[in-house]
Amino acid sequence: MDTEENGTGSTDTQTKPPPAAAPDNSPPQEPSSRRRPVTKLASVLVLTGISGILLTRATGSDGFTPLPQLLAFLPWLLVPTAGVLVATALIRWRVGIVWALVACAVTGWFTLPYGDGATGAKGPAVAELRVMTSNLEFGGATNALLRTVRTERPDLIFVQECDQRCATTLRRRLPGEGYAHLSVERAGGAEGSAIVSRFPLTRTAGVPGELAMPGAVLEVNGHYVRLQLAHPMPPVPDSLGTWRSELGRLHGWAAEYATGPVILAGDFNATQDHAAFRRIIDTGLYDSTRLTGDSRVPSWPTSMLPPLGAQIDHVLVSRHFQASIARFVNLGDTDHRSLIVELTLHLKPHPI
């Protein structure tokens, strides 16, 4: 074997550099074969459930359990839908991406406020009314209601879940606060209700229900406004039929009286995403929070942070009213926020 020595006595071996690596023109690797099917299956299940809720909303049917309960929180479908959109994009599943985009768009469309944004009330303003509706949760917030009444000074109060002690307290203490007119349905637990006013009230039969829903006629500045308290049963699985029928009775009341000055207020246990509630609006009534741009402010439950929850407490008015301000206030000791609305009654003068 021949070697060539250099001047230092070392051996210089001629070596060749390794060949350059060929450029990798292969497409990026897909997610693992195990991850893709699992993500795809999970996306299908979530999108199927969301699509069922959206289809129920679109067809004007509140469906069966759990659809009515989930409809109350329809805007929050955007959260899982957006999550699925990201997941399907990561696995490059085109059908899933399109499906999720459509679900996002439809949910966003339904999140828009329902009903007209103005009543078109005409004629001179004949009365100003500050209206309040409060669910006291089995009467537990009675004292909190009294404190709020002293500070807010509403003219008209719709009270739900006013138990026996609540009814006794209101009758004893409110007249001294300037509220001499009360229409109270005495009952235990959540069944009791009351309409309280600074102006004269004439009691009417009201709408029958498992929970008391009294009615009255209000006289203010020589004008008459028909009042109805709303408190249908909640849409829990074993009361779903009752919930539907009682909202149907409120619809019948609205269809009969909505041509005149009316206020229908209370805890409807329904949002604008429930068909049974929208049918009440469609009789010619207006949601006061829609008129003021607050139709998605949640009123229940107070245990959730303010952006969460659902607006199930409403003040509905006929075309004779304009609403300028709507505010939700926390009483404490109840799972509902109270709604306070500033209303103006407009009536055309009668021809002589």
Coordinates of N, CA, C and O in Angstrom, one line a residue, residues 220-306:
V220 N -103.5 56.1 34.4 CA -102.4 57.1 34.5 C -102.8 58.3 33.7 O -103.0 58.2 32.5
N221 N -102.9 59.4 34.4 CA -103.2 60.7 33.8 C -104.5 60.6 32.9 O -104.5 61.2 31.9
G222 N -105.4 59.9 33.4 CA -106.7 59.8 32.7 C -106.7 58.8 31.5 O -107.7 58.7 30.8
H223 N -105.6 58.1 31.4 CA -105.6 57.1 30.3 C -105.4 55.7 30.9 O -104.9 55.5 32.0
Y224 N -105.8 54.7 30.1 CA -105.9 53.3 30.7 C -104.9 52.4 29.9 O -104.8 52.4 28.7
V225 N -104.2 51.6 30.7 CA -103.2 50.7 30.1 C -103.5 49.3 30.7 O -103.6 49.1 31.9
R226 N -103.6 48.3 29.9 CA -103.9 46.9 30.3 C -102.6 46.3 30.7 O -101.6 46.3 29.9
L227 N -102.5 45.6 31.8 CA -101.3 45.0 32.3 C -101.5 43.5 32.5 O -102.6 43.0 32.8
Q228 N -100.4 42.8 32.2 CA -100.4 41.3 32.4 C -99.0 40.9 32.9 O -98.0 41.2 32.3
L229 N -99.0 40.2 34.0 CA -97.7 39.6 34.5 C -97.5 38.3 33.9 O -98.4 37.5 33.7
A230 N -96.3 38.0 33.5 CA -95.9 36.8 32.8 C -95.0 36.0 33.7 O -94.0 36.5 34.2
H231 N -95.4 34.7 33.9 CA -94.5 33.8 34.7 C -94.9 32.3 34.4 O -95.4 31.6 35.3
P232 N -94.7 31.9 33.1 CA -95.0 30.5 32.8 C -94.0 29.6 33.5 O -92.9 30.0 33.9
M233 N -94.3 28.3 33.5 CA -93.4 27.3 34.1 C -92.1 27.3 33.3 O -92.1 27.5 32.1
P234 N -91.0 27.0 33.9 CA -89.8 26.9 33.1 C -89.8 25.6 32.3 O -90.5 24.6 32.6
P235 N -89.0 25.6 31.2 CA -89.0 24.5 30.3 C -88.1 23.3 30.7 O -87.3 22.8 30.0
V236 N -88.3 22.9 32.0 CA -87.6 21.7 32.4 C -88.3 20.4 31.8 O -89.5 20.5 31.4
P237 N -87.6 19.3 31.7 CA -88.2 18.2 31.0 C -89.6 17.8 31.4 O -90.4 17.5 30.5
D238 N -89.9 17.7 32.7 CA -91.2 17.2 33.1 C -92.3 18.3 33.1 O -93.4 18.0 33.4
S239 N -91.9 19.6 32.7 CA -92.9 20.6 32.6 C -92.9 21.3 31.2 O -93.5 22.4 31.0
L240 N -92.3 20.6 30.2 CA -92.2 21.2 28.9 C -93.6 21.5 28.3 O -93.8 22.5 27.7
G241 N -94.5 20.6 28.4 CA -95.8 20.8 27.8 C -96.5 21.9 28.5 O -97.2 22.7 27.8
T242 N -96.4 22.1 29.8 CA -97.0 23.2 30.5 C -96.4 24.5 30.1 O -97.1 25.5 29.9
W243 N -95.1 24.5 30.0 CA -94.4 25.7 29.5 C -94.9 26.2 28.1 O -95.2 27.3 27.9
R244 N -95.1 25.2 27.2 CA -95.6 25.6 25.9 C -97.1 26.1 26.0 O -97.4 27.1 25.4
S245 N -97.9 25.4 26.8 CA -99.3 25.8 26.8 C -99.5 27.2 27.5 O -100.3 28.0 27.1
E246 N -98.7 27.5 28.5 CA -98.8 28.7 29.2 C -98.3 29.9 28.4 O -98.9 31.0 28.4
L247 N -97.2 29.7 27.7 CA -96.7 30.7 26.7 C -97.8 30.9 25.6 O -98.0 32.0 25.1
G248 N -98.5 29.8 25.2 CA -99.6 29.9 24.3 C -100.7 30.7 24.8 O -101.3 31.5 24.1
R249 N -101.0 30.6 26.1 CA -102.1 31.5 26.7 C -101.7 32.9 26.7 O -102.5 33.8 26.5
L250 N -100.4 33.2 27.0 CA -99.9 34.6 27.0 C -100.0 35.1 25.5 O -100.3 36.3 25.3
H251 N -99.7 34.2 24.6 CA -99.9 34.6 23.2 C -101.3 35.0 22.9 O -101.6 36.0 22.2
G252 N -102.3 34.2 23.4 CA -103.7 34.5 23.2 C -104.1 35.8 23.8 O -104.9 36.6 23.2
W253 N -103.6 36.1 25.0 CA -103.9 37.4 25.7 C -103.3 38.5 24.8 O -104.0 39.5 24.6
A254 N -102.1 38.4 24.3 CA -101.5 39.4 23.5 C -102.3 39.7 22.2 O -102.5 40.8 21.8
A255 N -102.7 38.6 21.6 CA -103.4 38.7 20.3 C -104.8 39.4 20.6 O -105.3 40.1 19.7
E256 N -105.3 39.3 21.7 CA -106.6 39.9 22.0 C -106.5 41.4 22.4 O -107.3 42.2 22.0
Y257 N -105.4 41.8 23.1 CA -105.3 43.1 23.6 C -104.2 44.0 23.0 O -104.2 45.2 23.3
A258 N -103.4 43.5 22.1 CA -102.2 44.2 21.7 C -102.6 45.4 20.8 O -101.7 46.3 20.6
T259 N -103.8 45.6 20.4 CA -104.2 46.8 19.6 C -104.3 48.0 20.5 O -104.3 49.1 20.0
G260 N -104.5 47.8 21.8 CA -104.6 48.9 22.7 C -103.3 49.1 23.5 O -102.4 48.3 23.4
P261 N -103.2 50.1 24.4 CA -102.0 50.2 25.2 C -101.9 49.1 26.2 O -102.8 48.9 27.1
V262 N -100.8 48.3 26.1 CA -100.6 47.2 27.0 C -99.2 47.1 27.4 O -98.3 47.5 26.7
I263 N -99.0 46.5 28.6 CA -97.6 46.1 29.1 C -97.7 44.7 29.6 O -98.5 44.4 30.4
L264 N -96.9 43.8 29.0 CA -96.8 42.4 29.4 C -95.4 42.2 29.9 O -94.5 42.3 29.1
A265 N -95.2 41.9 31.2 CA -93.9 41.9 31.7 C -93.7 40.8 32.7 O -94.7 40.4 33.4
G266 N -92.5 40.4 32.9 CA -92.2 39.4 33.9 C -91.1 38.4 33.5 O -90.3 38.7 32.6
D267 N -91.1 37.3 34.2 CA -90.1 36.2 33.9 C -90.8 35.2 32.9 O -91.6 34.4 33.3
F268 N -90.4 35.3 31.6 CA -91.1 34.5 30.6 C -90.5 33.1 30.5 O -91.0 32.3 29.8
N269 N -89.3 32.9 31.2 CA -88.6 31.6 31.1 C -88.4 31.3 29.6 O -88.5 30.1 29.2
A270 N -88.2 32.3 28.8 CA -88.0 32.1 27.4 C -87.2 33.3 26.8 O -87.3 34.4 27.3
T271 N -86.4 33.0 25.8 CA -85.6 34.0 25.1 C -86.2 34.3 23.7 O -87.1 33.6 23.3
Q272 N -85.5 35.2 23.0 CA -86.0 35.4 21.6 C -85.7 34.3 20.7 O -86.2 34.2 19.6
D273 N -84.9 33.3 21.2 CA -84.6 32.1 20.4 C -85.7 31.0 20.5 O -85.5 30.0 19.9
H274 N -86.7 31.2 21.4 CA -87.8 30.3 21.6 C -88.9 30.7 20.7 O -89.4 31.9 20.7
A275 N -89.4 29.8 19.9 CA -90.5 30.1 18.9 C -91.8 30.6 19.7 O -92.5 31.5 19.2
A276 N -92.0 30.0 20.8 CA -93.2 30.3 21.6 C -93.2 31.8 22.1 O -94.2 32.5 22.2
F277 N -92.0 32.3 22.4 CA -91.8 33.7 22.8 C -91.9 34.6 21.6 O -92.6 35.7 21.6
R278 N -91.3 34.2 20.5 CA -91.4 35.0 19.3 C -92.9 35.2 18.8 O -93.2 36.3 18.2
R279 N -93.7 34.2 19.0 CA -95.1 34.3 18.5 C -95.8 35.3 19.3 O -96.7 36.0 18.8
I280 N -95.4 35.5 20.6 CA -96.0 36.6 21.4 C -95.6 38.0 20.8 O -96.5 38.9 20.7
I281 N -94.3 38.1 20.5 CA -93.9 39.4 19.9 C -94.6 39.6 18.6 O -95.0 40.8 18.3
D282 N -94.9 38.6 17.8 CA -95.5 38.7 16.5 C -97.0 39.2 16.5 O -97.5 39.4 15.5
T283 N -97.6 39.2 17.7 CA -98.9 39.7 17.8 C -99.0 41.2 17.7 O -100.1 41.8 17.6
G284 N -97.8 41.9 17.7 CA -97.8 43.3 17.6 C -97.2 44.0 18.8 O -97.3 45.2 19.0
L285 N -96.5 43.2 19.6 CA -95.8 43.7 20.8 C -94.3 43.9 20.5 O -93.8 43.4 19.5
Y286 N -93.7 44.7 21.3 CA -92.3 45.0 21.1 C -91.5 44.8 22.5 O -92.0 45.1 23.5
D287 N -90.4 44.2 22.3 CA -89.5 43.9 23.5 C -88.8 45.2 23.8 O -88.0 45.7 23.0
S288 N -89.0 45.8 25.0 CA -88.4 47.1 25.3 C -86.8 47.0 25.2 O -86.2 48.1 24.8
T289 N -86.2 45.9 25.5 CA -84.8 45.9 25.4 C -84.3 45.9 24.0 O -83.2 46.3 23.6
R290 N -85.1 45.4 23.1 CA -84.9 45.5 21.6 C -84.9 46.9 21.2 O -84.1 47.4 20.4
L291 N -85.9 47.7 21.8 CA -86.0 49.1 21.4 C -84.8 49.9 21.9 O -84.5 51.0 21.3
T292 N -84.2 49.5 22.9 CA -83.1 50.3 23.5 C -81.7 49.7 23.1 O -80.7 50.2 23.5
G293 N -81.7 48.6 22.3 CA -80.4 48.0 21.9 C -79.8 47.1 23.0 O -78.6 46.9 23.0
D294 N -80.6 46.5 23.9 CA -80.1 45.7 25.0 C -80.7 44.3 25.0 O -80.8 43.7 26.0
S295 N -81.1 43.8 23.8 CA -81.8 42.6 23.8 C -81.0 41.3 24.0 O -81.6 40.2 24.2
R296 N -79.7 41.4 24.2 CA -78.9 40.2 24.5 C -78.3 40.3 25.8 O -77.4 39.5 26.2
V297 N -78.7 41.3 26.7 CA -78.1 41.4 28.0 C -78.7 40.3 28.9 O -80.0 40.2 29.0
P298 N -78.0 39.4 29.5 CA -78.5 38.3 30.2 C -79.2 38.7 31.5 O -78.6 39.6 32.2
S299 N -80.3 38.1 31.9 CA -80.9 38.4 33.2 C -80.9 37.2 34.1 O -81.2 37.4 35.3
W300 N -80.5 36.1 33.6 CA -80.5 34.8 34.5 C -79.5 33.9 33.9 O -79.3 33.8 32.7
P301 N -78.8 33.1 34.8 CA -78.7 33.2 36.2 C -77.6 34.2 36.7 O -76.6 34.4 36.0
T302 N -77.8 34.7 37.9 CA -76.9 35.7 38.4 C -75.6 35.0 38.8 O -74.6 35.7 39.0
S303 N -75.6 33.7 39.0 CA -74.4 33.0 39.4 C -73.3 33.0 38.3 O -72.2 32.7 38.5
M304 N -73.7 33.3 37.0 CA -72.8 33.3 35.9 C -72.3 34.8 35.8 O -72.9 35.7 36.2
L305 N -71.1 34.9 35.2 CA -70.6 36.2 34.9 C -71.5 36.9 33.9 O -72.2 36.3 33.1
P306 N -71.5 38.3 34.0 CA -72.5 39.1 33.1 C -72.5 38.7 31.7 O -73.6 38.7 31.1

